[in-house]
Amino acid sequence: MRIEDEVKLDFRDVLIRPKRSTLSSRKEVELSRTYKFRHSSQEWTGVPIMAANMDGVGTIEMAKTLSGHSMFTCLVKSYDEEDLFDLATEYSGNCFAVSTGTGERDFQRLSRIINAYPEIRFVCIDVANGYSETFGDYVADVRDAWPDKTIIAGNVVTADMTQELILRGADIVKVGIGPGSVCTTRIQTGVGYPQLSAIIECSDAAHGLGAHIVADGGCTCPGDVAKAFGAGADFVMLGGMLAGHDEGGGEVKDGLVTFYGMSSDTAMNKHSGGVAEYRSSEGRTVEVKYKGLVKNTVLDLLGGLRSACTYVGAPTLKQLSKCTTFIRVNRQINDVFVKNNI
């Protein structure tokens, strides 16, 4: 047993310090970014915000809508090749990723989809615990099978494993264990890592190898998204912030929509026939307010992100991390502000 005494930070532990700016309007800020990926050598241009591959979020309708804002969607794992015809043939392969687990049936399904739609460019290999040897082996197998595909893989929260997944073939590493609004991993297992520090450390490791990260989980407002980009994230993945919209396809009842983690009882009953005896649920099921069209949330999100850039003098999203200075705050006082929406 050992203890690390160094302070680790979550989004609510910091604020971004304002700085002198030459920008006169939020509309001057450029949010689009262009990345070239280490292994696939493919280029991508867009607003680097991703919808998470969760039921009610990572849907085909969500992908179609977000593509109109140059944003990205990681589709849920339950789609098969016949479900993807319209999306794959009518929309750019640049706007979505096909998600997969790590079993033999997952690999077979992924093969069917890529064979049917070779224009698909992104694969998201998604597990709760990215620290197993078998996960790294699976990432390597997918890289060997499709060297031209851009691979998103995770989740991890430390620099060493970020580097390991990149060396195994990942272009973008998913960072985050336990910070999501419907994730209970920290409660059930005691395992996790404060998300802001995880982003800082993992992005530094990835950038040193010419690769990228996506900050996955923990963002509850546009300010958190700005903090994630300020900390060095190349992409930010959103679940709860994009839940409850028409594009998610959930049933609206009394102004509420059901939203659940993908390791929850609800998800496992739906997709796996129940919770296996050897494991426990690591997600919760909640009711979120019905929010209508996702367009309104997207515009609010992008507006907040542009505003954050103007406060620190960053004319582009690319420069936000270079212009960001975090100041630690008294968490107790900050929690009061958050609770009361101050």
Coordinates of N, CA, C and O in Angstrom, one line a residue, residues 146-307:
W146 N -7.5 -3.1 -39.1 CA -7.9 -1.9 -39.9 C -6.9 -0.7 -39.6 O -7.2 0.2 -38.9
P147 N -5.7 -0.8 -40.3 CA -4.7 0.2 -40.0 C -5.1 1.7 -40.4 O -4.5 2.6 -39.9
D148 N -6.1 1.8 -41.2 CA -6.5 3.1 -41.7 C -7.6 3.8 -40.8 O -8.0 4.9 -41.1
K149 N -8.1 3.0 -39.9 CA -9.2 3.6 -39.0 C -8.6 4.3 -37.8 O -7.6 3.9 -37.3
T150 N -9.3 5.4 -37.4 CA -8.9 6.1 -36.2 C -9.5 5.5 -35.0 O -10.8 5.4 -35.0
I151 N -8.7 5.1 -34.1 CA -9.2 4.3 -32.9 C -9.3 5.2 -31.7 O -8.3 5.8 -31.3
I152 N -10.5 5.2 -31.1 CA -10.7 5.8 -29.8 C -10.8 4.7 -28.8 O -11.6 3.8 -29.0
A153 N -10.0 4.8 -27.7 CA -10.0 3.6 -26.8 C -9.9 4.1 -25.3 O -9.2 5.1 -25.0
G154 N -10.5 3.4 -24.4 CA -10.5 3.7 -23.0 C -11.5 2.9 -22.3 O -12.2 2.1 -22.8
N155 N -11.6 3.2 -20.9 CA -11.1 4.4 -20.3 C -10.0 4.1 -19.3 O -9.9 3.1 -18.6
V156 N -9.1 5.2 -19.2 CA -8.0 5.2 -18.3 C -7.9 6.6 -17.7 O -8.6 7.5 -18.1
V157 N -7.0 6.7 -16.7 CA -6.9 8.0 -16.0 C -5.4 8.3 -15.6 O -5.2 9.3 -15.0
T158 N -4.5 7.6 -16.1 CA -3.1 7.8 -15.7 C -2.2 7.9 -17.0 O -2.5 7.3 -18.0
A159 N -1.1 8.6 -16.8 CA -0.2 8.8 -18.0 C 0.4 7.5 -18.5 O 0.5 7.4 -19.7
D160 N 0.8 6.6 -17.6 CA 1.4 5.4 -18.1 C 0.5 4.6 -19.0 O 0.9 4.0 -20.0
M161 N -0.8 4.4 -18.6 CA -1.7 3.6 -19.4 C -2.1 4.4 -20.6 O -2.5 3.7 -21.6
T162 N -2.2 5.7 -20.6 CA -2.4 6.5 -21.8 C -1.4 6.1 -22.8 O -1.7 5.9 -24.0
Q163 N -0.1 6.2 -22.4 CA 1.0 5.9 -23.3 C 0.9 4.4 -23.8 O 1.1 4.1 -25.0
E164 N 0.5 3.5 -22.9 CA 0.5 2.1 -23.3 C -0.6 1.9 -24.4 O -0.3 1.2 -25.4
L165 N -1.8 2.5 -24.3 CA -2.8 2.3 -25.3 C -2.4 3.0 -26.6 O -2.7 2.4 -27.7
I166 N -1.7 4.1 -26.5 CA -1.3 4.7 -27.8 C -0.2 3.8 -28.5 O -0.3 3.6 -29.7
L167 N 0.7 3.2 -27.7 CA 1.7 2.4 -28.3 C 1.0 1.1 -28.9 O 1.6 0.4 -29.8
R168 N -0.1 0.7 -28.3 CA -0.8 -0.5 -28.8 C -1.7 -0.2 -30.0 O -2.2 -1.1 -30.7
G169 N -1.9 1.1 -30.3 CA -2.6 1.4 -31.6 C -3.7 2.5 -31.4 O -4.3 2.8 -32.5
A170 N -3.9 3.0 -30.3 CA -5.0 4.0 -30.1 C -4.5 5.4 -30.6 O -3.4 5.8 -30.4
D171 N -5.4 6.1 -31.3 CA -5.1 7.4 -31.7 C -5.6 8.4 -30.7 O -5.0 9.5 -30.5
I172 N -6.8 8.1 -30.1 CA -7.4 9.0 -29.1 C -7.7 8.1 -27.9 O -8.4 7.1 -28.0
V173 N -7.2 8.6 -26.7 CA -7.5 7.8 -25.5 C -8.6 8.4 -24.7 O -8.6 9.7 -24.4
K174 N -9.6 7.6 -24.3 CA -10.7 8.1 -23.5 C -10.2 8.2 -22.0 O -9.7 7.2 -21.4
V175 N -10.4 9.4 -21.4 CA -9.9 9.6 -20.0 C -11.0 9.9 -19.1 O -11.8 10.8 -19.3
G176 N -11.1 9.0 -18.1 CA -12.2 9.3 -17.0 C -12.7 7.9 -16.5 O -13.1 7.1 -17.2
I177 N -12.5 7.8 -15.2 CA -13.1 6.6 -14.4 C -13.9 7.2 -13.3 O -13.3 7.7 -12.3
G178 N -15.2 7.1 -13.3 CA -16.0 7.5 -12.2 C -16.6 8.9 -12.2 O -17.4 9.2 -11.3
P179 N -16.2 9.8 -13.1 CA -16.7 11.2 -12.9 C -18.1 11.4 -13.4 O -18.7 12.5 -13.2
G180 N -18.7 10.5 -14.3 CA -20.0 10.8 -14.9 C -21.1 10.9 -13.9 O -21.1 10.3 -12.9
S181 N -22.2 11.6 -14.4 CA -23.3 11.9 -13.5 C -24.1 10.6 -13.1 O -24.8 10.5 -12.1
V182 N -24.0 9.6 -14.0 CA -24.8 8.3 -13.7 C -23.8 7.2 -13.6 O -24.2 6.0 -13.8
C183 N -22.6 7.5 -13.2 CA -21.6 6.4 -12.9 C -21.4 6.3 -11.4 O -21.2 7.3 -10.7
T184 N -21.4 5.1 -10.9 CA -21.2 4.8 -9.5 C -19.9 4.0 -9.2 O -19.8 3.4 -8.2
T185 N -19.0 4.0 -10.1 CA -17.8 3.2 -10.0 C -17.0 3.6 -8.7 O -16.5 2.8 -7.9
R186 N -16.9 4.9 -8.4 CA -16.2 5.4 -7.2 C -16.9 4.9 -6.0 O -16.3 4.6 -5.0
I187 N -18.2 4.8 -6.0 CA -19.0 4.4 -4.8 C -18.9 2.9 -4.7 O -18.7 2.4 -3.6
Q188 N -19.0 2.1 -5.7 CA -19.0 0.7 -5.7 C -17.6 0.1 -5.5 O -17.5 -1.0 -4.9
T189 N -16.6 0.8 -6.0 CA -15.3 0.1 -6.0 C -14.2 1.0 -5.2 O -13.2 0.4 -4.9
G190 N -14.5 2.2 -5.0 CA -13.5 3.1 -4.4 C -12.4 3.5 -5.4 O -11.4 4.1 -5.0
V191 N -12.5 3.2 -6.6 CA -11.5 3.4 -7.7 C -11.9 4.7 -8.5 O -13.1 4.9 -8.8
G192 N -11.0 5.5 -8.8 CA -11.2 6.7 -9.6 C -10.0 7.6 -9.6 O -9.0 7.3 -9.1
Y193 N -10.2 8.8 -10.2 CA -9.2 9.8 -10.2 C -9.9 11.1 -10.5 O -10.7 11.2 -11.4
P194 N -9.5 12.2 -9.8 CA -10.2 13.5 -10.0 C -10.0 13.9 -11.5 O -8.8 13.8 -12.0
Q195 N -11.0 14.3 -12.2 CA -11.0 14.4 -13.6 C -10.1 15.4 -14.2 O -9.5 15.2 -15.2
L196 N -10.1 16.6 -13.6 CA -9.2 17.7 -14.1 C -7.7 17.3 -14.1 O -7.0 17.4 -15.1
S197 N -7.3 16.7 -13.0 CA -5.9 16.2 -12.9 C -5.6 15.1 -13.9 O -4.6 15.0 -14.5
A198 N -6.6 14.2 -14.1 CA -6.5 13.1 -15.1 C -6.3 13.7 -16.5 O -5.4 13.2 -17.2
I199 N -7.0 14.7 -16.8 CA -6.9 15.3 -18.1 C -5.5 15.9 -18.3 O -4.9 15.8 -19.3
I200 N -5.1 16.7 -17.3 CA -3.8 17.4 -17.4 C -2.7 16.3 -17.6 O -1.8 16.5 -18.5
E201 N -2.7 15.3 -16.8 CA -1.6 14.3 -16.8 C -1.7 13.4 -18.1 O -0.6 13.1 -18.7
C202 N -2.9 13.0 -18.5 CA -3.0 12.1 -19.6 C -2.8 12.9 -21.0 O -2.2 12.3 -21.9
S203 N -3.2 14.1 -21.0 CA -3.0 14.9 -22.2 C -1.5 15.2 -22.4 O -1.0 15.1 -23.6
D204 N -0.8 15.4 -21.4 CA 0.7 15.6 -21.5 C 1.3 14.4 -22.0 O 2.2 14.4 -22.9
A205 N 0.9 13.2 -21.5 CA 1.5 12.0 -21.9 C 1.2 11.7 -23.4 O 2.0 11.3 -24.2
A206 N -0.1 11.9 -23.8 CA -0.5 11.7 -25.2 C 0.2 12.6 -26.2 O 0.7 12.2 -27.2
H207 N 0.2 13.9 -25.8 CA 0.8 14.8 -26.7 C 2.3 14.6 -27.0 O 2.9 14.8 -28.0
G208 N 3.0 14.0 -25.9 CA 4.4 13.7 -26.1 C 4.6 12.6 -27.1 O 5.7 12.5 -27.7
L209 N 3.6 11.8 -27.4 CA 3.7 10.7 -28.4 C 2.9 11.1 -29.7 O 2.8 10.2 -30.6
G210 N 2.5 12.3 -29.8 CA 1.8 12.7 -31.0 C 0.4 12.2 -31.1 O -0.1 12.0 -32.3
A211 N -0.2 11.9 -30.0 CA -1.6 11.4 -30.0 C -2.5 12.3 -29.3 O -2.1 13.4 -28.9
H212 N -3.7 11.9 -29.0 CA -4.8 12.8 -28.5 C -5.6 12.1 -27.4 O -5.5 10.9 -27.3
I213 N -6.3 12.9 -26.6 CA -7.2 12.4 -25.6 C -8.6 13.0 -25.7 O -8.7 14.1 -26.3
V214 N -9.6 12.3 -25.2 CA -10.9 12.8 -25.0 C -11.3 12.7 -23.6 O -11.1 11.7 -23.0
A215 N -11.6 13.9 -23.0 CA -12.1 13.9 -21.6 C -13.5 13.4 -21.5 O -14.4 14.0 -22.1
D216 N -13.7 12.3 -20.8 CA -14.9 11.6 -20.8 C -15.6 11.6 -19.4 O -15.2 10.8 -18.6
G217 N -16.5 12.5 -19.2 CA -17.3 12.5 -18.0 C -17.0 13.6 -17.1 O -15.9 14.2 -17.1
G218 N -18.0 14.0 -16.3 CA -17.8 15.0 -15.2 C -18.2 16.4 -15.6 O -18.3 17.3 -14.7
C219 N -18.5 16.7 -16.9 CA -18.9 18.0 -17.3 C -20.4 18.2 -17.1 O -21.2 17.4 -17.6
T220 N -20.8 19.2 -16.3 CA -22.2 19.4 -16.0 C -22.7 20.8 -16.5 O -23.9 21.1 -16.4
C221 N -21.8 21.6 -17.1 CA -22.1 22.9 -17.6 C -21.1 23.3 -18.6 O -20.0 22.7 -18.7
P222 N -21.3 24.4 -19.4 CA -20.4 24.8 -20.4 C -19.0 25.2 -19.7 O -18.0 25.0 -20.4
G223 N -19.1 25.7 -18.5 CA -17.8 26.1 -17.8 C -16.9 24.9 -17.6 O -15.7 25.0 -17.7
D224 N -17.5 23.7 -17.3 CA -16.7 22.5 -17.1 C -16.0 22.1 -18.5 O -14.9 21.7 -18.5
V225 N -16.8 22.3 -19.6 CA -16.2 21.9 -20.9 C -15.0 22.9 -21.1 O -14.0 22.4 -21.6
A226 N -15.1 24.2 -20.8 CA -14.0 25.1 -21.0 C -12.8 24.7 -20.2 O -11.7 24.8 -20.6
K227 N -13.1 24.3 -18.9 CA -12.0 23.8 -18.1 C -11.3 22.6 -18.6 O -10.1 22.5 -18.5
A228 N -12.1 21.7 -19.2 CA -11.5 20.5 -19.8 C -10.5 20.8 -20.9 O -9.4 20.3 -21.0
F229 N -11.0 21.7 -21.8 CA -10.1 22.1 -22.9 C -9.0 22.9 -22.4 O -7.8 22.8 -22.9
G230 N -9.2 23.8 -21.4 CA -8.1 24.5 -20.8 C -7.0 23.7 -20.2 O -5.9 24.0 -20.1
A231 N -7.4 22.5 -19.7 CA -6.5 21.5 -19.1 C -5.7 20.7 -20.1 O -4.8 20.0 -19.7
G232 N -6.1 20.8 -21.4 CA -5.3 20.1 -22.4 C -6.1 19.1 -23.2 O -5.5 18.4 -24.0
A233 N -7.4 18.9 -22.9 CA -8.2 17.9 -23.7 C -8.2 18.3 -25.1 O -8.4 19.5 -25.4
D234 N -8.1 17.3 -26.0 CA -8.3 17.5 -27.4 C -9.8 17.5 -27.8 O -10.2 18.2 -28.7
F235 N -10.5 16.5 -27.2 CA -11.9 16.4 -27.3 C -12.5 16.3 -26.0 O -11.9 16.0 -25.0
V236 N -13.8 16.7 -25.9 CA -14.6 16.5 -24.6 C -15.8 15.7 -25.0 O -16.6 16.0 -25.9
M237 N -16.1 14.6 -24.2 CA -17.2 13.8 -24.4 C -18.3 14.1 -23.4 O -18.0 14.2 -22.2
L238 N -19.6 14.2 -23.8 CA -20.7 14.6 -23.0 C -21.7 13.5 -23.0 O -22.1 13.0 -24.0
G239 N -22.2 13.2 -21.8 CA -23.3 12.3 -21.6 C -24.6 13.0 -21.1 O -25.5 13.3 -21.8
G240 N -24.5 13.3 -19.8 CA -25.6 13.9 -19.1 C -26.1 15.2 -19.7 O -27.3 15.5 -19.7
M241 N -25.1 16.0 -20.2 CA -25.5 17.3 -20.7 C -26.3 17.2 -22.0 O -27.0 18.1 -22.4
L242 N -26.1 16.1 -22.7 CA -26.9 15.8 -23.9 C -28.1 14.9 -23.8 O -28.7 14.6 -24.7
A243 N -28.3 14.5 -22.5 CA -29.4 13.6 -22.3 C -30.7 14.4 -22.2 O -30.7 15.6 -21.8
G244 N -31.9 13.7 -22.5 CA -33.2 14.4 -22.3 C -33.7 15.1 -23.5 O -34.7 15.8 -23.4
H245 N -33.0 15.0 -24.7 CA -33.4 15.7 -25.9 C -34.2 14.8 -26.8 O -34.1 13.6 -26.7
D246 N -34.9 15.4 -27.7 CA -35.7 14.7 -28.7 C -34.8 13.6 -29.5 O -35.2 12.5 -29.7
E247 N -33.6 14.1 -29.8 CA -32.7 13.2 -30.6 C -32.3 12.0 -29.9 O -31.8 11.0 -30.5
G248 N -32.4 11.9 -28.5 CA -32.0 10.8 -27.8 C -33.0 9.6 -27.9 O -32.7 8.5 -27.6
G249 N -34.3 10.0 -28.2 CA -35.3 8.9 -28.5 C -35.9 8.4 -27.3 O -36.7 7.4 -27.4
G250 N -35.7 8.9 -26.1 CA -36.3 8.4 -24.9 C -37.8 8.9 -24.7 O -38.2 9.9 -25.3
E251 N -38.5 8.1 -24.0 CA -39.9 8.4 -23.8 C -40.0 9.6 -22.7 O -39.4 9.5 -21.7
V252 N -40.9 10.5 -23.1 CA -41.1 11.7 -22.2 C -42.3 11.4 -21.3 O -43.4 11.1 -21.9
K253 N -42.2 11.4 -20.0 CA -43.3 11.2 -19.1 C -43.3 12.2 -18.0 O -42.3 12.3 -17.3
D254 N -44.3 13.0 -17.9 CA -44.5 14.1 -16.9 C -43.3 15.0 -17.0 O -42.8 15.5 -16.0
G255 N -42.8 15.3 -18.2 CA -41.7 16.3 -18.4 C -40.4 15.7 -18.1 O -39.4 16.5 -18.0
L256 N -40.2 14.4 -17.9 CA -39.0 13.8 -17.6 C -38.6 12.7 -18.6 O -39.5 12.1 -19.2
V257 N -37.3 12.4 -18.7 CA -36.8 11.4 -19.5 C -35.9 10.5 -18.7 O -35.0 11.0 -18.0
T258 N -36.0 9.2 -18.9 CA -35.1 8.3 -18.1 C -33.7 8.3 -18.8 O -33.5 8.2 -20.0
F259 N -32.7 8.4 -17.9 CA -31.3 8.4 -18.4 C -30.5 7.5 -17.4 O -30.7 7.5 -16.2
Y260 N -29.6 6.7 -18.0 CA -28.9 5.7 -17.1 C -27.5 5.4 -17.6 O -27.2 5.6 -18.8
G261 N -26.6 5.0 -16.7 CA -25.3 4.7 -17.0 C -25.3 3.3 -17.7 O -26.2 2.5 -17.5
M262 N -24.3 3.1 -18.5 CA -24.2 1.8 -19.3 C -23.7 0.6 -18.5 O -23.7 -0.5 -19.1
S263 N -23.4 0.9 -17.3 CA -23.1 -0.3 -16.4 C -24.2 -0.4 -15.3 O -24.0 -1.0 -14.3
S264 N -25.3 0.3 -15.5 CA -26.4 0.3 -14.5 C -27.3 -1.0 -14.7 O -27.2 -1.7 -15.7
D265 N -28.1 -1.3 -13.7 CA -29.1 -2.4 -13.8 C -29.9 -2.2 -15.1 O -30.2 -3.2 -15.8
T266 N -30.4 -1.0 -15.3 CA -31.3 -0.8 -16.5 C -30.6 -1.2 -17.8 O -31.2 -1.9 -18.6
A267 N -29.3 -0.7 -18.0 CA -28.6 -1.0 -19.2 C -28.3 -2.5 -19.4 O -28.5 -3.1 -20.4
M268 N -27.9 -3.1 -18.3 CA -27.5 -4.5 -18.4 C -28.8 -5.4 -18.5 O -28.7 -6.5 -19.2
N269 N -29.9 -5.0 -18.0 CA -31.1 -5.8 -18.2 C -31.6 -5.6 -19.7 O -32.1 -6.6 -20.3
K270 N -31.3 -4.5 -20.3 CA -31.7 -4.2 -21.6 C -30.8 -4.9 -22.6 O -31.3 -5.5 -23.6
H271 N -29.5 -4.9 -22.4 CA -28.6 -5.3 -23.4 C -27.9 -6.7 -23.1 O -27.4 -7.3 -24.0
S272 N -27.9 -7.1 -21.8 CA -27.1 -8.3 -21.4 C -28.0 -9.3 -20.7 O -27.4 -10.3 -20.2
G273 N -29.2 -9.1 -20.6 CA -30.1 -10.1 -19.9 C -30.0 -10.0 -18.4 O -30.4 -11.0 -17.7
G274 N -29.5 -8.9 -17.9 CA -29.4 -8.8 -16.4 C -28.0 -8.6 -15.9 O -27.0 -8.7 -16.7
V275 N -27.8 -8.4 -14.6 CA -26.5 -8.2 -14.0 C -26.0 -9.6 -13.7 O -26.6 -10.4 -12.9
A276 N -24.8 -9.9 -14.2 CA -24.2 -11.2 -13.9 C -23.9 -11.4 -12.4 O -23.6 -10.4 -11.7
E277 N -23.9 -12.6 -11.9 CA -23.7 -12.9 -10.5 C -22.4 -12.5 -9.9 O -22.2 -12.1 -8.8
Y278 N -21.4 -12.4 -10.8 CA -20.0 -12.1 -10.3 C -19.7 -10.6 -10.3 O -18.6 -10.2 -10.0
R279 N -20.7 -9.8 -10.6 CA -20.4 -8.3 -10.7 C -21.6 -7.6 -10.0 O -22.6 -8.1 -9.7
S280 N -21.4 -6.3 -9.9 CA -22.4 -5.4 -9.4 C -22.7 -4.3 -10.4 O -21.8 -4.1 -11.3
S281 N -23.8 -3.6 -10.2 CA -24.1 -2.5 -11.1 C -23.1 -1.3 -10.7 O -22.9 -1.1 -9.5
E282 N -22.6 -0.7 -11.7 CA -21.7 0.5 -11.4 C -22.3 1.7 -12.1 O -21.6 2.6 -12.6
G283 N -23.6 1.8 -12.2 CA -24.3 3.0 -12.8 C -25.6 3.2 -12.1 O -26.2 2.3 -11.5
R284 N -26.2 4.3 -12.3 CA -27.5 4.7 -11.7 C -28.5 5.0 -12.8 O -28.1 5.4 -13.9
T285 N -29.7 4.9 -12.5 CA -30.8 5.3 -13.4 C -31.5 6.6 -12.8 O -31.9 6.5 -11.6
V286 N -31.6 7.6 -13.6 CA -32.2 8.9 -13.1 C -33.2 9.4 -14.0 O -33.3 8.9 -15.2
E287 N -34.0 10.4 -13.6 CA -34.9 11.1 -14.5 C -34.4 12.5 -14.7 O -34.1 13.2 -13.7
V288 N -34.2 12.8 -16.0 CA -33.7 14.2 -16.3 C -34.8 15.0 -17.0 O -35.7 14.4 -17.6
K289 N -34.7 16.2 -16.8 CA -35.7 17.1 -17.4 C -35.7 17.0 -18.9 O -34.7 17.0 -19.6
Y290 N -36.9 16.9 -19.5 CA -37.0 17.0 -21.0 C -36.6 18.3 -21.5 O -37.0 19.4 -21.0
K291 N -35.7 18.3 -22.5 CA -35.0 19.5 -22.9 C -35.4 19.9 -24.4 O -34.9 20.9 -24.9
G292 N -36.2 19.2 -25.0 CA -36.6 19.5 -26.4 C -35.4 19.2 -27.4 O -34.7 18.2 -27.3
L293 N -35.3 20.1 -28.4 CA -34.3 19.9 -29.4 C -32.9 20.1 -28.9 O -32.7 21.1 -28.1
V294 N -31.9 19.3 -29.3 CA -30.6 19.4 -28.8 C -29.9 20.7 -29.3 O -28.9 21.2 -28.7
K295 N -30.4 21.3 -30.4 CA -29.8 22.5 -31.0 C -29.7 23.6 -29.9 O -28.7 24.3 -29.9
N296 N -30.7 23.7 -29.1 CA -30.7 24.8 -28.1 C -29.6 24.6 -27.1 O -28.9 25.6 -26.7
T297 N -29.4 23.4 -26.7 CA -28.3 23.1 -25.7 C -26.9 23.3 -26.4 O -26.0 23.8 -25.8
V298 N -26.8 22.9 -27.6 CA -25.6 23.0 -28.4 C -25.2 24.5 -28.5 O -24.0 24.9 -28.3
L299 N -26.1 25.3 -28.8 CA -25.9 26.8 -29.0 C -25.4 27.4 -27.7 O -24.5 28.2 -27.6
D300 N -26.1 27.0 -26.6 CA -25.7 27.5 -25.3 C -24.3 27.0 -24.9 O -23.5 27.8 -24.4
L301 N -24.0 25.8 -25.2 CA -22.7 25.2 -24.9 C -21.6 25.9 -25.7 O -20.6 26.4 -25.1
L302 N -21.8 26.1 -27.0 CA -20.8 26.7 -27.8 C -20.6 28.2 -27.5 O -19.5 28.8 -27.5
G303 N -21.7 28.9 -27.1 CA -21.7 30.2 -26.7 C -20.9 30.4 -25.4 O -20.0 31.3 -25.3
G304 N -21.1 29.5 -24.4 CA -20.3 29.6 -23.2 C -18.8 29.3 -23.5 O -17.9 29.9 -22.8
L305 N -18.5 28.4 -24.4 CA -17.1 28.1 -24.7 C -16.4 29.3 -25.4 O -15.3 29.6 -25.1
R306 N -17.1 29.9 -26.3 CA -16.6 31.2 -26.9 C -16.4 32.2 -25.9 O -15.3 33.0 -25.9
S307 N -17.3 32.4 -25.0 CA -17.2 33.4 -23.9 C -15.9 33.1 -23.1 O -15.2 34.1 -22.7

